[in-house]
XYZ file of C-alpha atoms in Angstrom:
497
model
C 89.984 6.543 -3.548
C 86.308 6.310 -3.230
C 84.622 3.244 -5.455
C 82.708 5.202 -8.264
C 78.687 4.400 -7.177
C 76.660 2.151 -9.339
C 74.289 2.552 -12.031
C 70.653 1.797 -12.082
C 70.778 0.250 -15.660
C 72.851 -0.604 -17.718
C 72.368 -0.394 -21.990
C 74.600 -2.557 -24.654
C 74.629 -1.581 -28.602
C 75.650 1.877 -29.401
C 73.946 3.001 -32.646
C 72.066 5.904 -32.856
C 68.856 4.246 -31.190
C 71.049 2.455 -28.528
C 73.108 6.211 -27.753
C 69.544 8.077 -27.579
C 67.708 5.779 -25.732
C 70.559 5.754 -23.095
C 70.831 9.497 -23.682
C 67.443 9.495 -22.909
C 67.567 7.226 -19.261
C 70.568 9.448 -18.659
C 68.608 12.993 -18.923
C 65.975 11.380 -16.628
C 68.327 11.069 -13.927
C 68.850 7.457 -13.516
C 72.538 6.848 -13.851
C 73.189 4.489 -16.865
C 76.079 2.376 -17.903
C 77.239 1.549 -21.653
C 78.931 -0.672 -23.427
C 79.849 -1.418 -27.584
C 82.172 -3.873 -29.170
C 83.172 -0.911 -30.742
C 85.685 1.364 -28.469
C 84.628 4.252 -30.296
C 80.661 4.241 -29.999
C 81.089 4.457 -26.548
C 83.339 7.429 -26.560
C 81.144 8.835 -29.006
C 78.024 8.051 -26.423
C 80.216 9.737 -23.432
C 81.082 12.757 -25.267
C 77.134 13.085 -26.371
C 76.006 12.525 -22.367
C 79.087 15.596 -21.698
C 78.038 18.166 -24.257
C 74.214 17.263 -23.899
C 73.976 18.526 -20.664
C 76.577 16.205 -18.204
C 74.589 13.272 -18.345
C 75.289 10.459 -15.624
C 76.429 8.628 -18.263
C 79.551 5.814 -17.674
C 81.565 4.386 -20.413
C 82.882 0.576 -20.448
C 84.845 -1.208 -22.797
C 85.155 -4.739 -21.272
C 81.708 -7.160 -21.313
C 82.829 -7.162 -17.269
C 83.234 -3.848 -16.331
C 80.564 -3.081 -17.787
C 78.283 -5.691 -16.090
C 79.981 -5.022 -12.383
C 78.796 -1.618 -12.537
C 75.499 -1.918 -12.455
C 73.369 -2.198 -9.098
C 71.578 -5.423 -8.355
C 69.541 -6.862 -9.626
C 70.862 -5.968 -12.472
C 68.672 -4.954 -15.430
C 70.358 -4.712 -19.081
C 69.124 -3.619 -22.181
C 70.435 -4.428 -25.740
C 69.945 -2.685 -28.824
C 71.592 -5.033 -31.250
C 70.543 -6.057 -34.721
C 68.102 -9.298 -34.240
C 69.100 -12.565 -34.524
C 72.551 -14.226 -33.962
C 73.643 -10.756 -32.569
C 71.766 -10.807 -29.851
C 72.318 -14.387 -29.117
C 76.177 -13.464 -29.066
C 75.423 -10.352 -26.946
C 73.205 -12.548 -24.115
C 76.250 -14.893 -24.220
C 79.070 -12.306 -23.442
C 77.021 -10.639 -21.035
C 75.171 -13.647 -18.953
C 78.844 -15.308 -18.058
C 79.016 -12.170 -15.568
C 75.476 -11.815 -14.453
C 73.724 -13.417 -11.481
C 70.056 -14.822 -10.160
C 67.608 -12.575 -10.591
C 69.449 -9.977 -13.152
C 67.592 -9.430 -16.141
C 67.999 -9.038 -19.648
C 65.643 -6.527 -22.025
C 65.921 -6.996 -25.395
C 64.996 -3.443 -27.157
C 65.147 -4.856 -31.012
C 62.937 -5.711 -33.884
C 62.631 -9.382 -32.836
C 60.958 -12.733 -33.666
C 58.937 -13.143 -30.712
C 59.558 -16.989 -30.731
C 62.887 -15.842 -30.383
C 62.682 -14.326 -27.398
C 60.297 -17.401 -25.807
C 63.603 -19.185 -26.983
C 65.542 -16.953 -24.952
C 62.989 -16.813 -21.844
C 63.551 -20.375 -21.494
C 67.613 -20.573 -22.344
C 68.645 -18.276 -19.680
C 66.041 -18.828 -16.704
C 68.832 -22.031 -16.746
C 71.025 -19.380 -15.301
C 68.358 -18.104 -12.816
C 68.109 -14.807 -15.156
C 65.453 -12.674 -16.461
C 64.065 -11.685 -19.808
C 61.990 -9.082 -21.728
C 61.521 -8.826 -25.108
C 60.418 -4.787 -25.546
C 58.911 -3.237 -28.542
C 60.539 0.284 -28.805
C 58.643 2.401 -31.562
C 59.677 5.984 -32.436
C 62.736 6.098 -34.540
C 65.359 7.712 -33.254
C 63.519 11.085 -32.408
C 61.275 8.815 -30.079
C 63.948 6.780 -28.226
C 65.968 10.023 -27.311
C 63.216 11.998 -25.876
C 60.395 9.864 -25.563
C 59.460 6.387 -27.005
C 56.547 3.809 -27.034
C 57.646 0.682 -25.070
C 56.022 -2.354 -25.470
C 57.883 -4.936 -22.784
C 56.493 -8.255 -22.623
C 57.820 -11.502 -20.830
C 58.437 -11.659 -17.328
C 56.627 -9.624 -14.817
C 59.321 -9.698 -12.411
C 62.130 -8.023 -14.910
C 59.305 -5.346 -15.455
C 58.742 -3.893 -11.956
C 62.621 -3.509 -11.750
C 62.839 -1.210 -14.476
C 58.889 0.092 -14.038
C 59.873 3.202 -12.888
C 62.558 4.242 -15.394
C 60.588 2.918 -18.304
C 57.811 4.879 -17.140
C 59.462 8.298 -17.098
C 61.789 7.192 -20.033
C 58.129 6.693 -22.391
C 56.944 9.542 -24.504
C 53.841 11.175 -21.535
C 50.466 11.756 -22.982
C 47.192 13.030 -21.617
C 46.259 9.420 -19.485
C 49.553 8.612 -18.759
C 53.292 7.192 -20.284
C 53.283 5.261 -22.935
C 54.738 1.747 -21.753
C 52.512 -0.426 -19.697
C 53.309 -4.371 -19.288
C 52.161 -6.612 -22.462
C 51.905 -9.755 -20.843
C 54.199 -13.181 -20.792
C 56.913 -14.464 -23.565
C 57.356 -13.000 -26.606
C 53.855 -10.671 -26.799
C 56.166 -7.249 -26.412
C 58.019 -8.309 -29.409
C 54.561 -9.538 -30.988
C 52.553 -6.777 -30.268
C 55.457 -4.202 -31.945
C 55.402 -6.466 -34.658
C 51.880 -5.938 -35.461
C 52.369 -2.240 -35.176
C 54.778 -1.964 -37.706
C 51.999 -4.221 -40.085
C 49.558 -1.324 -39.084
C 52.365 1.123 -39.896
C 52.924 -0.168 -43.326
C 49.319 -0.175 -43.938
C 49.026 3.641 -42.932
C 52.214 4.938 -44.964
C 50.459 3.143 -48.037
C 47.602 4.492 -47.752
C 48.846 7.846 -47.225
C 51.082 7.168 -50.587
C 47.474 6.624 -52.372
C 46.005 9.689 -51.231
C 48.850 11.493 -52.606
C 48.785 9.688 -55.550
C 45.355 10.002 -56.743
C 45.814 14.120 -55.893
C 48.505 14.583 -57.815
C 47.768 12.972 -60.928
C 43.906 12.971 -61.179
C 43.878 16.496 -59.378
C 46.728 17.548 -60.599
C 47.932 19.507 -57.556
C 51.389 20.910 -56.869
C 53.823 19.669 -53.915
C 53.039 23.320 -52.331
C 49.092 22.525 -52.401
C 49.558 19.080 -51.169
C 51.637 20.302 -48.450
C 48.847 22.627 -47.287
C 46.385 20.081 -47.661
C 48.169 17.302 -45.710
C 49.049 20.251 -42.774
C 45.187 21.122 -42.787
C 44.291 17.039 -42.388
C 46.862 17.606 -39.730
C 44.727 19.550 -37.781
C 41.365 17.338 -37.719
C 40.113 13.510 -37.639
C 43.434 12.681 -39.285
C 46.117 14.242 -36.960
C 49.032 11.821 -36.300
C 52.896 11.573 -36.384
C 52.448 10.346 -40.516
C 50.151 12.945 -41.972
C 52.264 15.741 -40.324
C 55.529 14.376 -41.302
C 53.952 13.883 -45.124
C 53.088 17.954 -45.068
C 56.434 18.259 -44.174
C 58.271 15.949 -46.977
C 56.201 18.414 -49.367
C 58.013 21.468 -48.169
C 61.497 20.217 -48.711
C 63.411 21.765 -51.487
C 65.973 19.397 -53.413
C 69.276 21.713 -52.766
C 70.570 19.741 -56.727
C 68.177 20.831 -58.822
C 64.974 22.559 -59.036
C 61.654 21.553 -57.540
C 60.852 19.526 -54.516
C 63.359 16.594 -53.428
C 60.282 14.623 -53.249
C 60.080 14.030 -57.078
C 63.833 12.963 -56.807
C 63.483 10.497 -54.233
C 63.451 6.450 -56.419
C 60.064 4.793 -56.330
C 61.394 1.678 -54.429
C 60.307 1.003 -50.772
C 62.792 -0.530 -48.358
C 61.312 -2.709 -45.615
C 62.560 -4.883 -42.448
C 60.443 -7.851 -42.303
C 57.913 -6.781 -39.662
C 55.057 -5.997 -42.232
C 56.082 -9.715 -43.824
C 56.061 -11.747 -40.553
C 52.383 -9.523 -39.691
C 51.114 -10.905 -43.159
C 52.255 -14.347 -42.347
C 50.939 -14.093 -38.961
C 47.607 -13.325 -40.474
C 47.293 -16.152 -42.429
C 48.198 -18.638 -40.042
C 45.635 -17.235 -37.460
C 43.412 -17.263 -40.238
C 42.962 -13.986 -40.098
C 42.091 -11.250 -43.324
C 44.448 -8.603 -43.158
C 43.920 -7.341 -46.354
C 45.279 -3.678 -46.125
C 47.987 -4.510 -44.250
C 48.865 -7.105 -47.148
C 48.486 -4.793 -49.770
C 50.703 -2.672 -48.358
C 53.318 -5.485 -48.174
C 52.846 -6.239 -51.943
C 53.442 -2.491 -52.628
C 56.266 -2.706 -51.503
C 57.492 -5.639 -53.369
C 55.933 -4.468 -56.434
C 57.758 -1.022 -56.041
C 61.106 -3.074 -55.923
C 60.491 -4.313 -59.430
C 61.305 -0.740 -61.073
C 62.865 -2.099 -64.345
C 59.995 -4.397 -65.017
C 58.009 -1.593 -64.395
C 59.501 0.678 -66.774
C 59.769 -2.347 -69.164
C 56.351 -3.056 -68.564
C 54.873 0.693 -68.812
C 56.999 0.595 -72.943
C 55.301 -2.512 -73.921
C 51.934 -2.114 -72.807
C 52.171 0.978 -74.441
C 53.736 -0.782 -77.533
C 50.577 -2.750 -77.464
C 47.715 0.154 -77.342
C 47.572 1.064 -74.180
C 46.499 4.973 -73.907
C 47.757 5.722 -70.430
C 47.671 9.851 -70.793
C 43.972 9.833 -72.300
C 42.439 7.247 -69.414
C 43.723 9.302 -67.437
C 42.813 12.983 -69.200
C 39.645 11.559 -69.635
C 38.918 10.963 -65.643
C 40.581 14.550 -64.724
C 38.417 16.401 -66.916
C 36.103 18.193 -65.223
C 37.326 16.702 -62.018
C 35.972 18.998 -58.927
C 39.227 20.166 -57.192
C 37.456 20.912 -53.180
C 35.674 17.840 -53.504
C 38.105 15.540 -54.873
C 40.016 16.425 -51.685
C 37.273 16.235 -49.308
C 36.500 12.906 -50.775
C 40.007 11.582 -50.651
C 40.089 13.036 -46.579
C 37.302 10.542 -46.161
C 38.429 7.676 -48.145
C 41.674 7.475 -45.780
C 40.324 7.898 -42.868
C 37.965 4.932 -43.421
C 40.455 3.017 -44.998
C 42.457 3.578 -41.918
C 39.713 2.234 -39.500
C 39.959 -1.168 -41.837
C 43.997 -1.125 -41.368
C 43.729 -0.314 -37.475
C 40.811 -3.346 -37.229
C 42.559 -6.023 -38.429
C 45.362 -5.262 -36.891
C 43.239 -5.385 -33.726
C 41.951 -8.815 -34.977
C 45.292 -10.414 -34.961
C 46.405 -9.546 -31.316
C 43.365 -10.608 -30.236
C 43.378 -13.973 -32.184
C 47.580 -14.337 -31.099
C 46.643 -13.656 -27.451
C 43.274 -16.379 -27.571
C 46.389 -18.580 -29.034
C 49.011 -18.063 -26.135
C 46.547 -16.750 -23.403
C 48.459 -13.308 -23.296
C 45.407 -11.870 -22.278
C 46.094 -8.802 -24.263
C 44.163 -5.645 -23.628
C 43.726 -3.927 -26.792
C 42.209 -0.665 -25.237
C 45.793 -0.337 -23.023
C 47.452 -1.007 -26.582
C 45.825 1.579 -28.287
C 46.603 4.539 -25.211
C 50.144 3.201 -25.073
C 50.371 4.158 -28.679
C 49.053 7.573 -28.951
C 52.216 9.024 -27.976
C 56.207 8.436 -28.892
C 55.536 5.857 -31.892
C 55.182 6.106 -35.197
C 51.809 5.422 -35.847
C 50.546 7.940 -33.143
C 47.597 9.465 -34.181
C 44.519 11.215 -32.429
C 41.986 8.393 -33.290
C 43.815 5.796 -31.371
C 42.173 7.544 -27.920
C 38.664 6.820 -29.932
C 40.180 3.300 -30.483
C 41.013 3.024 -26.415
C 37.858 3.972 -26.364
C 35.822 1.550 -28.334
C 37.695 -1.670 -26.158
C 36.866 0.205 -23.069
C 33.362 0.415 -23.744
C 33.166 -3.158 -25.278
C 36.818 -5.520 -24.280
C 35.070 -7.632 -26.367
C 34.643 -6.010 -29.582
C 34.430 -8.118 -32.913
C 35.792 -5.212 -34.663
C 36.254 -1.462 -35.193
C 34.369 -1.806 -38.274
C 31.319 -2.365 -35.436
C 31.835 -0.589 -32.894
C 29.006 2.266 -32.996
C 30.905 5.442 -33.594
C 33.158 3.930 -36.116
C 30.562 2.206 -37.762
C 28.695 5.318 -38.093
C 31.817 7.336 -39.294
C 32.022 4.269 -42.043
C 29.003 4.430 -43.603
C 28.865 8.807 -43.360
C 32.297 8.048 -45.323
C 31.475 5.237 -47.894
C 30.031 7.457 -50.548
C 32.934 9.186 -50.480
C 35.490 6.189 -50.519
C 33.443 4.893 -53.495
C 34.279 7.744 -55.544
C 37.881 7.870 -55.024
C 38.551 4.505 -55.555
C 36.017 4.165 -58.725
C 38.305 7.550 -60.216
C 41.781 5.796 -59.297
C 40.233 2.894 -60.989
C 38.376 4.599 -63.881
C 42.037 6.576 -64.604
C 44.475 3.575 -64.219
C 46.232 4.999 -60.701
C 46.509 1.623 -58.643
C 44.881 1.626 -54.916
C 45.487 -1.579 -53.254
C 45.253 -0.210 -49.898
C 42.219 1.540 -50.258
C 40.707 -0.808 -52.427
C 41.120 -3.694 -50.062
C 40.342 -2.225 -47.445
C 37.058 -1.057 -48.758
C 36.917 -4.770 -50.035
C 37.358 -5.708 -46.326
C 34.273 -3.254 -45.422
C 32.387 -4.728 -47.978
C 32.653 -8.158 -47.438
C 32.422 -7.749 -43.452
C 29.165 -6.141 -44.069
C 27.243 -8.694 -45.807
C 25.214 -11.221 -44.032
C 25.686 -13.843 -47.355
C 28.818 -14.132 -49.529
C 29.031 -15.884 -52.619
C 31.204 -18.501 -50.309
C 28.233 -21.005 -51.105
C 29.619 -21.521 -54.472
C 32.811 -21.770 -53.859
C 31.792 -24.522 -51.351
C 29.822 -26.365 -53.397
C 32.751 -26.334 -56.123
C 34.767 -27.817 -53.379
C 32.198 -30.604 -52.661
C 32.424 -31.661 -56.290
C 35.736 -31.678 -57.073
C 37.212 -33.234 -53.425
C 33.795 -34.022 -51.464
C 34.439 -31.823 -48.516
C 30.875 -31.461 -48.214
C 29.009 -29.056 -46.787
C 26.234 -27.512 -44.412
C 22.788 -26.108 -45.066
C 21.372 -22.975 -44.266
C 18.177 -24.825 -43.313
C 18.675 -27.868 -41.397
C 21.440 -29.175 -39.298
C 24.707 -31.256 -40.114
C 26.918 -31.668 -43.275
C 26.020 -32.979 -46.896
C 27.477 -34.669 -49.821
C 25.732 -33.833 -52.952
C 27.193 -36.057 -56.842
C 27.029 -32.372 -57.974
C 27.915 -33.639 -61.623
C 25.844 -36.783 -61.403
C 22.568 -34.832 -60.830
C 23.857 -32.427 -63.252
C 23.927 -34.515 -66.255
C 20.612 -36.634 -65.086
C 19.044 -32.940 -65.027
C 20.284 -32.133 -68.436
C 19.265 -35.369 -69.988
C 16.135 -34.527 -68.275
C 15.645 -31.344 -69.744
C 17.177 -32.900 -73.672
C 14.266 -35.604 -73.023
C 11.993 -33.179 -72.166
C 12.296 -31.091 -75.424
C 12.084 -34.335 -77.632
């Protein structure tokens, strides 16, 4: 009996974005080996590859088998849940693999975890990649973004199947090396941040149309597909225009009104945030975002909250009656258009800002242009802009930020008016706009050659004596702030007597 051929590659985890992406390797034509824990996932993953078109698909249900399948050098990816699971997945599968097979870890992951795991099984002469996948599980079955970082080697074996695997756009697939250790996994990371930022912002948009224009889930619908179809095309918008449409099959109306005000999250928009600070670097959108989403999880204090501040005057309905009336429908939504597309710039920038500052850090040497193409197809925050964005690096790698970069910067101040008056209404009517306030926060405080900063640096000089410099003559200064104070005020009491 002839011995079955081997595999190219070989895929561990079986959940729906494990079975597609494998699916997806499989319809390719690269023949693809699988393994779960669970005996049943991988029948279910065989009988998918059968009725999907007879995939070269094979099953295994020993860590072994499944290993010995594959040609060398081996190259294995795992979609497990992050953390211990794919510690305990490395260790059942390494015990069978040999120098120069590599390991290509597809989840959600810490990156310092995977520059843990670089360095744990090089011991064992193996390779690693940590590898961003973005596109849900639409994406991963017929065409991702893949962002694999870590070692170079491990990334030409599989260069060619990644490549054809990646959602294709206009300059190419979507998947191009990230650099060494865990920048795949830190890049994707960041993503998500600008992800969060972007679904927020679109949930303020909405907002401040439905309640301070006061338009109906069919309008909205029709105005998100129209935005669909200019500056703001991308995988979000459409998908919002869609949501709209959706009829809840218990009950009348739209299912969107059913749906519970409370945001689920990961951890990825968290670990962006606390990226951000320890870089030093504002991320205010993306931030907001993250606190609307923790604030959204408080729904009983927020009911509680709405009764008593109503208990104690508040006039919720008139505020806002008194901002809708005579609101200007066509402009309101024209305005709004603008507001999130500039807010969007300030998301997209610092984002931008904090791979550059991580790769300064680790000397990833990052190219943010390559970034931005390898995300304009497959993920989730897709979006026509992002070619301007590729753009904008190409003509400048070294870029300070969107917010600069002449086209954008134009397209920022043609929008500000604009962006004023929607978030001066949301304010005016009590409808809360973190994201687009901050961000237009972010725009404003970029923009201004002084800050008020001096003050807060001469508080700090009083109280701790951290001095401080000058604007008009070299080096740093302590000033006894409140010992000139009071000889100027006795100076002054004197003077009057």
């Amino acid at each position: 009996m002839a011995t079955p051929a081997l595999s190219h590659i070989g895929l561990a985890g079986l959940a729906v974005m494990g079975q597609n992406l494998a699916l997806n390797i499989a319809e390719k034509g690269f023949p693809i080996s699988v393994y779960n824990r669970t005996a049943s996932k991988v029948d279910e993953t065989h009988h998918r590859a059968q009725t999907e078109g007879g995939l070269p698909l094979t099953p295994h249900y020993t860590p072994r088998d499944f290993v010995l399948s594959i040609q060398r050098p081996r190259s294995i990816i795992i979609l497990v849940k992050a953390g211990s699971p794919v510690d305990q997945t490395i260790a059942a599968l390494s015990s069978f693999m040999e120098p120069g097979d590599s390991i290509i870890d597809g989840g959600n992951e810490w990156y310092l975890n995977t520059e843990r795991r670089i360095e744990q099984v090089s011991s064992q002469g193996l390779l690693y990649l940590g590898m961003g996948v973005s596109g849900g599980e639409e994406g991963a079955r017929y065409g991702p973004s893949l962002m694999p970082g870590g070692s170079y080697q491990a990334y030409s074996n599989v260069q060619n199947i990644l490549q054809r695997v990646a959602a294709q756009v206009d300059d190419g697939p979507c998947v191009t090396y990230i650099g060494e250790g865990g920048s795949g996994n830190f890049v994707k990371m960041v993503h998500n941040g600008i992800e969060y930022g972007d679904m927020q912002l679109i949930s303020e948009a909405y907002d401040v149309l439905k309640n301070i224009g006061g338009l109906s889930n069919s309008e909205l619908a029709d105005i998100f597909a129209e935005w669909n179809r200019g500056e703001l095309e991308s995988f979000l918008v459409e998908i919002t225009a869609d949501i709209f449409r959706v009829k809840d099959e218990f009950g009348e109306g739209e299912l969107v009104d059913k749906v519970l005000d409370k945001t689920g999250m990961k951890g990825t928009g968290k670990w962006t945030v606390q990226q951000a600070a320890e870089l030093s670097i504002a991320a205010p959108t993306i931030a907001a975002s993250l606190d609307g989403r923790y604030m959204s999880g408080l729904k009983e204090e927020r009911e509680s909250a709405a009764a008593a501040l109503r208990e104690a005057g508040l006039k919720e309905e008139q505020q806002l009656g008194a901002v809708k009336k005579g609101i200007d429908k066509k402009r309101l939504i024209d305005d709004v258009r603008q507001a999130l597309y500039a807010s969007k710039i300030c998301s997209y920038a610092q984002g931008m800002n904090l791979l550059r500052a991580k790769s300064v850090e680790k000397g990833w040497d990052l190219n943010l242009g390559e970034l931005a193409r390898i995300w304009k197809g497959g993920c989730i925050i897709r979006a026509v802009f992002l070619d301007r964005i590729k753009k904008a690096y190409q003509r400048n790698p070294n870029l300070a930020s969107l917010v600069v970069d002449p086209e954008f910067a134009r397209e920022m101040v043609q929008r500000q008016a604009a962006w004023r008056r929607v978030v001066g209404l949301a304010v005016s009517a009590g409808i809360s706009t973190p994201g687009m306030c901050s961000s237009l926060s972010y725009f404003d405080t970029y923009r201004r050659a002084r800050l008020p900063a001096n003050l807060v640096q001469a508080q700090r000089d009083l109280f701790g004596a951290h001095t401080y410099e000058r604007i008009d003559r070299p080096g740093s200064f302590h000033t006894e702030w409140t010992k000139l104070a009071r000889k100027s005020e006795n100076a002054g009491v004197a003077a009057l007597n």
